[in-house]
């Protein structure tokens, strides 16, 4: 009944008056409850914000143990000057907290300037910053005025006798710029998860990093930089390629002409080929003749290795297409992979399994050195192997293959409808139902799709390393054939390596376990970290610059963010 209904109004003054009073009391109760709920909501909201504040980075207290007697410099910033700078420059809360923490930890001593002028760490940072800008070509992060000011101070002797507002501004601008530099140069500019990269991003404590740089006065900067060795070697190659770029676009190598040439011949196209092989680092720069020598054949094999092709020593369509790719595209490819390397965790001191999807290869490291590698098969473009990391905890010999629902639905069920003996013929069995689908698994044996052993690292993607009966696929250059899991060329070798700390697991015992009719589970004594990554350019342990095809299109997506069309 509406409150604006005339009949309702009449009822107020008639027999329905008690009903109206009752309704009024109920409404009053509702308002009372609403008011109580509102107060409760305010209370809970207050508690939520209190808890959020408790999770924030804790503010570092001012270190009052630093006094004029033990301070490294007499140049000091007034805390009010710091707060004024934070307000005037409108720094976000995170950056403001970093500045406060850094200067609290040193009781507001200057970090970049001393009484004698620029500190050594300032000159080192100036060089690092300049180098990053020249290699990354990221002009958006340049602070031209700050760099010019530093350049002027470096070029002349400077003695500081008093702290002035301009010096305080320079000091704080340098600290702010350092924090920005660390984010871009060492942590990366692009969000990895947005590009289907689910390896936890490397954590960097910028305040601790600056403390360390200042304490060491810039010494040992190569060891100080929080980047892995692959980043450093690829960055050096990038600098070399910038010098190649300055020569302008290179001519296209003519495949038809090169196919006519053999060892002992001489032609202008051979000279072009030699220069290209020199640029890629496959041939000595001293070879400047137009003669097709055995050294050229060896360089072609090296170039084929560089691109992941079979080493025939002959110029074929795939190799020449790779050598003809524009210089600019190779530079972009290196920049994309340098960004990925910024995200990547540092190499651990213990064991590490690294899978590089575009390389179709698994690498095992121990004490930061490669001790084992093998070919792999990865997911097709439609069933991409996920980029993530976890820890290998179990080895399963003679495994069952619990077939994923997607494969049961798309592949197994249609065959079961056509052939009632399909499961028996494929050494499979049904062991139940789930969500209307039969639960199917393949029993241990020679035809099992997982082969004779699998290596488990718990994850929600249902991805693991395993053996395979389809050994012939490892002879292919491009090996994206699986449903997403990673097939190994040498699974027994990996099992023997991982169980080397278990004396009872002899070669004979491993062989017996791999040929059992029942599953045998082994728990690792020390779990081993596994990283499934995606790098299309890197420098290998032999110093060879590598390039690979962007099989999943991840490079293309990154290029859209790193090199937007203006």
XYZ file of C-alpha atoms in Angstrom:
566
model
C 0.000 0.000 0.000
C 1.415 3.436 -0.971
C 1.794 6.164 1.663
C 0.173 8.516 -0.883
C -2.914 6.367 -1.359
C -6.062 8.274 -0.167
C -7.454 5.080 1.303
C -4.331 4.798 3.431
C -4.881 8.361 4.759
C -8.514 7.589 5.612
C -7.474 4.462 7.458
C -5.359 6.530 9.811
C -8.511 8.011 11.316
C -10.505 4.833 11.238
C -10.246 1.310 12.515
C -6.768 0.833 10.996
C -5.108 3.288 13.411
C -3.445 0.525 15.495
C -1.984 -0.911 12.286
C -0.539 2.489 11.389
C 0.991 2.875 14.873
C 2.501 -0.607 14.566
C 3.937 0.261 11.154
C 5.335 3.496 12.519
C 7.032 1.646 15.344
C 8.474 -0.842 12.850
C 9.796 2.001 10.699
C 11.375 3.574 13.781
C 13.030 0.223 14.555
C 14.311 0.005 10.969
C 15.779 3.494 11.234
C 17.400 2.556 14.566
C 18.892 -0.618 13.051
C 20.103 1.342 9.994
C 21.748 3.890 12.286
C 23.459 1.052 14.208
C 24.595 -0.600 10.997
C 25.960 2.729 9.821
C 27.955 3.121 13.037
C 29.197 -0.479 12.681
C 30.234 0.207 9.079
C 32.162 3.287 10.144
C 33.875 1.260 12.874
C 34.812 -1.554 10.460
C 36.039 0.971 7.888
C 38.215 2.592 10.540
C 39.650 -0.803 11.485
C 40.290 -1.565 7.798
C 42.272 1.631 7.328
C 44.193 0.969 10.540
C 45.114 -2.499 9.235
C 46.070 -1.038 5.840
C 48.336 1.439 7.533
C 49.935 -1.385 9.482
C 50.810 -3.130 6.182
C 52.517 -0.051 4.718
C 56.306 0.168 4.579
C 57.504 1.108 8.017
C 59.042 4.530 8.328
C 62.723 4.499 9.282
C 63.388 6.525 12.429
C 65.966 9.281 12.401
C 69.408 7.935 13.289
C 70.446 10.300 16.062
C 73.598 8.269 16.753
C 75.135 10.169 13.831
C 76.586 13.346 15.311
C 78.856 16.143 14.020
C 81.816 14.180 15.440
C 81.222 10.959 13.481
C 79.377 12.347 10.429
C 81.040 11.861 7.024
C 80.151 15.406 6.005
C 79.178 18.659 7.661
C 76.675 19.392 4.903
C 73.201 18.840 6.358
C 69.622 19.233 5.135
C 67.040 20.715 7.451
C 64.101 18.317 7.786
C 61.722 21.182 7.015
C 63.564 21.748 3.720
C 62.961 18.101 2.822
C 59.243 18.410 3.572
C 59.042 21.633 1.551
C 60.692 19.862 -1.413
C 58.236 16.943 -1.175
C 55.303 19.381 -1.133
C 56.596 21.648 -3.916
C 57.401 18.767 -6.283
C 54.157 16.928 -5.411
C 55.875 13.583 -4.875
C 53.627 10.563 -4.482
C 53.480 8.895 -1.056
C 55.798 6.026 -2.026
C 58.565 8.255 -3.351
C 58.173 10.713 -0.465
C 58.570 7.839 2.014
C 61.755 6.699 0.257
C 63.261 10.171 0.528
C 62.327 10.471 4.203
C 63.671 7.011 5.007
C 66.943 7.611 3.202
C 67.691 10.927 4.933
C 66.412 9.727 8.316
C 68.841 6.804 8.114
C 71.780 9.204 7.658
C 70.489 11.933 10.003
C 70.011 14.295 7.064
C 73.628 14.338 5.864
C 74.150 15.124 2.192
C 74.789 11.996 0.081
C 75.885 13.399 -3.280
C 77.900 16.459 -2.269
C 80.793 16.989 0.110
C 82.810 20.004 1.149
C 85.176 19.184 -1.760
C 82.382 19.127 -4.337
C 80.782 16.128 -6.005
C 81.231 12.835 -4.158
C 82.710 9.859 -6.045
C 79.379 8.042 -5.994
C 77.798 11.018 -7.757
C 80.232 10.718 -10.661
C 79.576 6.973 -10.858
C 75.818 7.494 -10.862
C 76.167 10.207 -13.516
C 77.968 7.703 -15.771
C 75.421 4.930 -15.064
C 72.502 7.216 -15.801
C 74.075 8.498 -19.012
C 74.858 4.941 -20.156
C 71.294 3.784 -19.475
C 69.833 6.660 -21.476
C 72.127 6.006 -24.432
C 71.331 2.278 -24.586
C 67.614 2.337 -23.685
C 66.900 5.384 -25.879
C 64.268 6.323 -23.304
C 64.286 10.119 -23.498
C 61.144 10.374 -21.347
C 63.215 9.811 -18.200
C 65.948 12.322 -19.036
C 66.458 15.267 -16.708
C 68.504 17.481 -19.030
C 68.826 20.386 -16.586
C 70.063 18.107 -13.791
C 72.527 16.353 -16.087
C 73.904 19.674 -17.388
C 74.339 20.933 -13.832
C 76.270 17.774 -12.895
C 78.361 17.968 -16.047
C 79.357 21.512 -15.121
C 80.324 20.507 -11.576
C 82.346 17.517 -12.846
C 84.312 19.657 -15.285
C 85.600 22.073 -12.657
C 86.921 21.969 -9.124
C 84.248 22.966 -6.647
C 84.567 23.737 -2.960
C 81.404 24.006 -0.886
C 81.662 26.276 2.113
C 77.981 26.719 2.935
C 74.673 24.941 2.396
C 72.464 27.031 0.116
C 68.882 26.438 -1.082
C 70.198 25.651 -4.575
C 72.551 22.973 -3.191
C 69.739 21.408 -1.138
C 67.576 21.346 -4.266
C 70.379 19.667 -6.254
C 70.944 17.077 -3.521
C 67.255 16.154 -3.305
C 66.781 16.153 -7.094
C 69.663 13.690 -7.398
C 68.101 11.372 -4.813
C 64.705 11.561 -6.481
C 66.292 10.899 -9.888
C 68.217 7.934 -8.471
C 64.992 6.273 -7.298
C 63.434 6.834 -10.724
C 66.573 5.438 -12.395
C 66.517 2.281 -10.251
C 62.887 1.595 -11.173
C 63.481 1.939 -14.906
C 67.003 0.567 -15.266
C 66.799 -2.351 -12.836
C 63.110 -3.166 -12.224
C 61.629 -2.402 -15.649
C 59.002 -0.007 -16.984
C 56.341 -2.450 -18.186
C 54.014 -4.536 -15.979
C 55.030 -8.200 -16.600
C 51.645 -9.689 -15.672
C 49.946 -7.585 -18.347
C 52.121 -9.446 -20.859
C 51.381 -12.953 -19.503
C 54.654 -13.117 -17.551
C 53.826 -14.715 -14.194
C 57.324 -14.994 -12.753
C 57.418 -12.846 -9.586
C 59.104 -9.571 -10.388
C 62.545 -9.048 -8.929
C 62.295 -7.046 -5.694
C 64.589 -4.067 -5.307
C 65.049 -1.991 -2.149
C 66.012 1.340 -3.710
C 66.873 2.950 -0.352
C 69.217 0.082 0.603
C 70.723 0.196 -2.883
C 71.476 3.911 -2.527
C 72.875 3.370 0.970
C 75.214 0.748 -0.485
C 76.334 2.989 -3.376
C 77.103 5.838 -0.983
C 78.868 3.589 1.563
C 81.115 2.112 -1.158
C 81.623 5.550 -2.737
C 80.655 4.053 -6.097
C 83.344 1.369 -6.030
C 82.645 -2.097 -7.505
C 79.639 -0.850 -9.438
C 79.458 -3.962 -11.662
C 78.899 -6.182 -8.637
C 76.619 -3.539 -7.090
C 74.139 -3.428 -9.983
C 71.122 -5.698 -9.209
C 71.014 -7.357 -12.640
C 71.966 -10.845 -13.809
C 74.903 -11.694 -16.055
C 72.683 -12.183 -19.104
C 71.544 -8.565 -18.861
C 75.101 -7.263 -18.800
C 76.307 -9.281 -21.800
C 73.240 -8.455 -23.917
C 73.552 -4.775 -23.025
C 77.147 -4.790 -24.319
C 75.960 -6.320 -27.596
C 73.270 -3.642 -27.861
C 75.936 -0.920 -27.664
C 77.860 -2.656 -30.475
C 74.727 -2.834 -32.606
C 74.123 0.899 -32.211
C 77.440 1.436 -33.996
C 76.230 -0.873 -36.793
C 73.017 1.151 -37.004
C 74.992 4.358 -37.591
C 76.176 2.959 -40.946
C 72.584 3.002 -42.177
C 70.382 0.224 -43.560
C 72.255 -2.790 -44.884
C 71.699 -4.269 -48.354
C 69.567 -7.367 -48.746
C 71.565 -10.548 -49.352
C 70.489 -12.294 -52.565
C 69.659 -15.935 -51.805
C 69.553 -16.939 -55.474
C 73.085 -15.609 -56.040
C 74.437 -17.180 -52.863
C 73.078 -20.593 -53.838
C 75.273 -20.499 -56.958
C 78.441 -19.964 -54.888
C 80.593 -22.730 -53.418
C 83.925 -22.860 -51.588
C 86.745 -21.541 -53.739
C 84.536 -19.143 -55.728
C 84.864 -15.375 -55.678
C 81.989 -12.892 -56.084
C 80.701 -9.519 -54.858
C 77.829 -11.234 -53.013
C 80.410 -13.167 -50.966
C 81.849 -9.871 -49.719
C 78.339 -8.767 -48.689
C 77.780 -12.080 -46.896
C 81.103 -11.783 -45.085
C 80.290 -8.270 -43.833
C 76.931 -9.489 -42.537
C 78.561 -12.421 -40.744
C 81.120 -10.015 -39.243
C 78.290 -7.781 -37.972
C 76.590 -10.750 -36.331
C 79.892 -11.743 -34.688
C 80.316 -14.953 -36.684
C 83.398 -14.068 -38.742
C 86.657 -12.249 -38.063
C 86.700 -8.641 -39.293
C 90.121 -9.294 -40.832
C 88.578 -11.340 -43.671
C 87.778 -8.659 -46.241
C 88.256 -10.511 -49.543
C 85.502 -11.700 -51.900
C 86.728 -15.319 -51.721
C 84.402 -18.046 -50.421
C 86.778 -19.778 -47.989
C 86.280 -22.635 -45.483
C 86.139 -19.899 -42.827
C 82.922 -18.628 -44.429
C 81.371 -22.107 -44.227
C 82.335 -22.273 -40.536
C 80.839 -18.800 -39.988
C 77.578 -19.872 -41.664
C 77.359 -22.842 -39.274
C 77.920 -20.452 -36.377
C 75.177 -18.155 -37.688
C 72.793 -21.101 -38.014
C 73.505 -21.987 -34.392
C 72.877 -18.332 -33.511
C 69.326 -18.552 -34.886
C 68.572 -22.086 -33.682
C 68.809 -23.763 -37.097
C 70.457 -27.035 -38.049
C 74.152 -26.483 -38.871
C 74.407 -27.415 -42.560
C 77.008 -24.797 -43.470
C 74.915 -23.778 -46.484
C 73.057 -20.541 -47.152
C 69.363 -21.454 -47.123
C 66.129 -19.475 -47.121
C 65.679 -19.433 -43.320
C 69.226 -18.263 -42.601
C 69.274 -15.511 -45.227
C 65.870 -14.245 -44.063
C 67.258 -13.995 -40.520
C 70.425 -12.232 -41.691
C 68.348 -9.797 -43.772
C 66.150 -8.626 -40.871
C 66.581 -4.827 -40.468
C 69.159 -3.622 -37.935
C 66.426 -1.622 -36.176
C 64.302 -4.739 -35.638
C 67.238 -6.595 -34.048
C 67.927 -3.624 -31.765
C 64.270 -3.574 -30.705
C 64.444 -7.317 -30.062
C 67.415 -6.797 -27.741
C 65.669 -3.916 -25.928
C 62.560 -6.070 -25.386
C 64.619 -8.871 -23.873
C 66.651 -6.486 -21.718
C 63.335 -5.344 -20.239
C 62.451 -8.977 -19.467
C 65.858 -9.468 -17.869
C 65.186 -6.481 -15.601
C 62.115 -8.273 -14.282
C 63.941 -11.560 -13.794
C 65.288 -12.692 -10.419
C 69.033 -12.880 -9.872
C 70.722 -16.233 -10.401
C 70.695 -18.244 -7.134
C 73.856 -19.799 -5.685
C 72.320 -23.287 -5.662
C 70.613 -25.240 -8.428
C 68.231 -23.723 -10.965
C 66.278 -25.163 -13.884
C 65.635 -22.578 -16.601
C 63.347 -23.371 -19.531
C 63.534 -20.916 -22.436
C 60.445 -21.451 -24.573
C 61.546 -19.810 -27.886
C 64.935 -21.548 -27.679
C 63.297 -24.975 -27.247
C 65.883 -25.731 -24.600
C 66.171 -26.489 -20.880
C 69.254 -25.338 -18.941
C 70.394 -26.494 -15.506
C 72.609 -24.193 -13.451
C 74.555 -24.871 -10.296
C 76.593 -22.217 -8.485
C 75.597 -19.846 -11.357
C 77.246 -22.044 -14.007
C 75.490 -24.189 -16.596
C 76.021 -27.882 -15.902
C 73.428 -29.444 -18.221
C 71.144 -28.566 -21.127
C 68.792 -30.418 -23.439
C 66.272 -29.901 -26.208
C 62.594 -29.589 -25.345
C 59.175 -29.578 -27.008
C 56.843 -26.745 -25.894
C 53.184 -25.857 -26.356
C 51.665 -25.046 -29.713
C 50.519 -21.464 -30.407
C 46.983 -22.593 -29.535
C 48.179 -24.301 -26.310
C 50.914 -21.974 -25.160
C 53.309 -22.985 -22.410
C 52.764 -20.499 -19.574
C 55.579 -18.235 -18.373
C 55.881 -18.751 -14.606
C 58.109 -20.102 -11.836
C 57.796 -22.620 -9.032
C 59.810 -25.264 -7.195
C 60.414 -28.839 -8.360
C 59.502 -31.116 -5.459
C 58.750 -34.551 -6.900
C 59.977 -36.963 -9.553
C 57.436 -39.580 -10.651
C 58.710 -42.687 -12.417
C 56.398 -44.771 -14.645
C 53.641 -42.169 -14.276
C 49.960 -42.321 -15.071
C 48.836 -39.545 -17.399
C 45.711 -37.993 -15.937
C 44.305 -36.520 -19.125
C 43.090 -32.896 -18.715
C 39.328 -32.290 -19.201
C 39.964 -30.072 -22.247
C 41.744 -32.918 -24.046
C 39.125 -35.464 -22.943
C 36.377 -33.242 -24.323
C 38.090 -32.264 -27.575
C 40.012 -35.430 -28.460
C 39.218 -38.492 -26.335
C 35.412 -38.436 -26.216
C 34.960 -38.168 -30.021
C 37.230 -41.214 -30.460
C 35.380 -43.141 -27.744
C 32.102 -42.587 -29.595
C 33.588 -43.915 -32.839
C 35.447 -46.847 -31.308
C 34.341 -48.638 -28.123
C 37.823 -50.210 -27.817
C 39.659 -46.897 -28.133
C 40.701 -46.682 -24.462
C 42.081 -50.247 -24.377
C 43.975 -49.701 -27.632
C 45.623 -46.561 -26.213
C 46.452 -48.196 -22.846
C 43.916 -45.902 -21.159
C 41.245 -46.443 -18.541
C 38.268 -44.594 -17.126
C 38.283 -44.194 -13.350
C 35.235 -42.018 -12.696
C 33.197 -38.966 -13.705
C 33.533 -35.256 -12.951
C 31.193 -32.461 -14.117
C 29.639 -34.750 -16.686
C 32.977 -35.785 -18.187
C 34.638 -39.191 -17.853
C 37.915 -39.164 -15.918
C 40.485 -40.783 -18.195
C 44.078 -41.720 -17.506
C 46.763 -43.502 -19.492
C 48.519 -46.344 -17.697
C 52.323 -46.592 -17.356
C 54.038 -48.098 -20.391
C 55.972 -47.457 -23.585
C 53.074 -45.636 -25.263
C 52.280 -43.373 -22.285
C 52.305 -39.751 -23.501
C 54.396 -38.739 -20.468
C 56.994 -41.366 -21.250
C 58.758 -43.023 -18.331
C 59.216 -40.089 -15.923
C 57.759 -36.705 -15.055
C 59.009 -33.849 -12.872
C 56.442 -31.963 -10.806
C 56.455 -28.384 -9.562
C 52.963 -27.521 -8.226
C 51.094 -24.955 -10.330
C 47.557 -24.093 -11.398
C 48.431 -24.383 -15.105
C 48.845 -28.184 -15.025
C 52.300 -27.827 -16.599
C 55.287 -30.059 -15.824
C 58.412 -31.566 -17.382
C 58.187 -35.079 -18.765
C 59.579 -37.790 -21.012
C 57.872 -38.616 -24.327
C 57.641 -41.608 -26.677
C 57.717 -39.190 -29.664
C 61.525 -38.872 -29.793
C 61.622 -37.971 -33.508
C 60.278 -34.461 -32.816
C 63.589 -33.442 -31.231
C 65.227 -33.501 -34.677
C 63.046 -30.542 -35.730
C 64.403 -26.973 -35.501
C 61.020 -25.631 -34.340
C 59.396 -27.760 -31.652
C 56.072 -26.237 -30.581
C 53.950 -29.416 -30.644
C 52.623 -30.077 -27.112
C 49.409 -29.147 -25.280
C 51.459 -26.873 -22.992
C 53.650 -29.242 -20.981
C 57.386 -29.484 -21.637
C 58.768 -32.675 -23.151
C 62.430 -33.472 -22.494
C 65.015 -34.922 -24.872
C 67.093 -36.357 -22.001
C 64.753 -37.030 -19.044
C 66.886 -39.851 -17.614
C 69.919 -37.524 -17.503
C 67.896 -34.908 -15.610
C 66.619 -37.542 -13.145
C 70.156 -38.813 -12.504
C 71.412 -35.265 -11.924
C 68.586 -34.334 -9.530
C 68.980 -37.562 -7.531
C 72.788 -37.369 -7.314
C 72.444 -36.433 -3.612
C 70.528 -39.676 -2.985
C 73.139 -42.508 -3.111
C 70.428 -45.171 -3.029
C 69.155 -43.942 -6.393
C 71.751 -45.626 -8.580
C 71.552 -45.735 -12.387
C 70.239 -49.280 -12.132
C 67.511 -48.322 -9.661
C 66.445 -45.376 -11.833
C 66.311 -47.663 -14.875
C 64.161 -50.171 -12.989
C 61.817 -47.440 -11.737
C 61.400 -46.090 -15.264
C 60.263 -49.519 -16.438
C 57.886 -50.303 -13.582
C 54.209 -51.104 -14.050
C 53.326 -48.906 -11.073
C 53.922 -45.241 -10.303
C 56.920 -44.547 -8.069
C 57.103 -41.136 -6.373
C 60.360 -39.610 -5.135
C 60.456 -36.439 -3.028
C 63.411 -34.150 -3.590
C 65.754 -33.730 -0.609
C 66.242 -30.104 -1.598
C 63.553 -28.682 -3.916
C 64.938 -26.997 -7.038
C 63.567 -23.686 -8.385
C 62.180 -23.840 -11.915
C 61.759 -20.799 -14.170
C 59.841 -21.128 -17.426
C 60.850 -17.994 -19.317
C 60.547 -16.399 -22.754
C 63.700 -14.847 -24.198
C 64.157 -14.285 -27.928
C 67.585 -12.656 -27.627
C 70.517 -13.311 -25.280
C 74.256 -13.945 -25.209
C 75.137 -17.560 -24.444
C 77.979 -18.953 -22.312
C 80.272 -18.964 -25.370
C 79.712 -15.257 -26.018
C 77.466 -15.815 -29.044
C 74.574 -13.392 -29.534
C 71.383 -15.420 -30.085
C 68.076 -14.553 -31.740
C 64.919 -16.667 -31.883
C 61.492 -16.441 -33.474
C 58.698 -14.831 -31.449
C 56.594 -18.008 -31.502
C 53.786 -16.740 -29.234
C 53.751 -13.065 -30.269
C 54.918 -11.825 -26.849
C 57.626 -9.617 -28.421
C 55.041 -7.916 -30.602
C 52.850 -7.101 -27.580
C 55.833 -5.719 -25.658
C 56.904 -3.615 -28.628
C 53.509 -1.902 -28.595
C 54.197 -0.738 -25.034
C 57.926 -0.015 -25.275
C 57.891 1.621 -28.714
C 54.455 3.216 -29.149
C 53.784 4.792 -32.521
C 53.637 8.563 -32.019
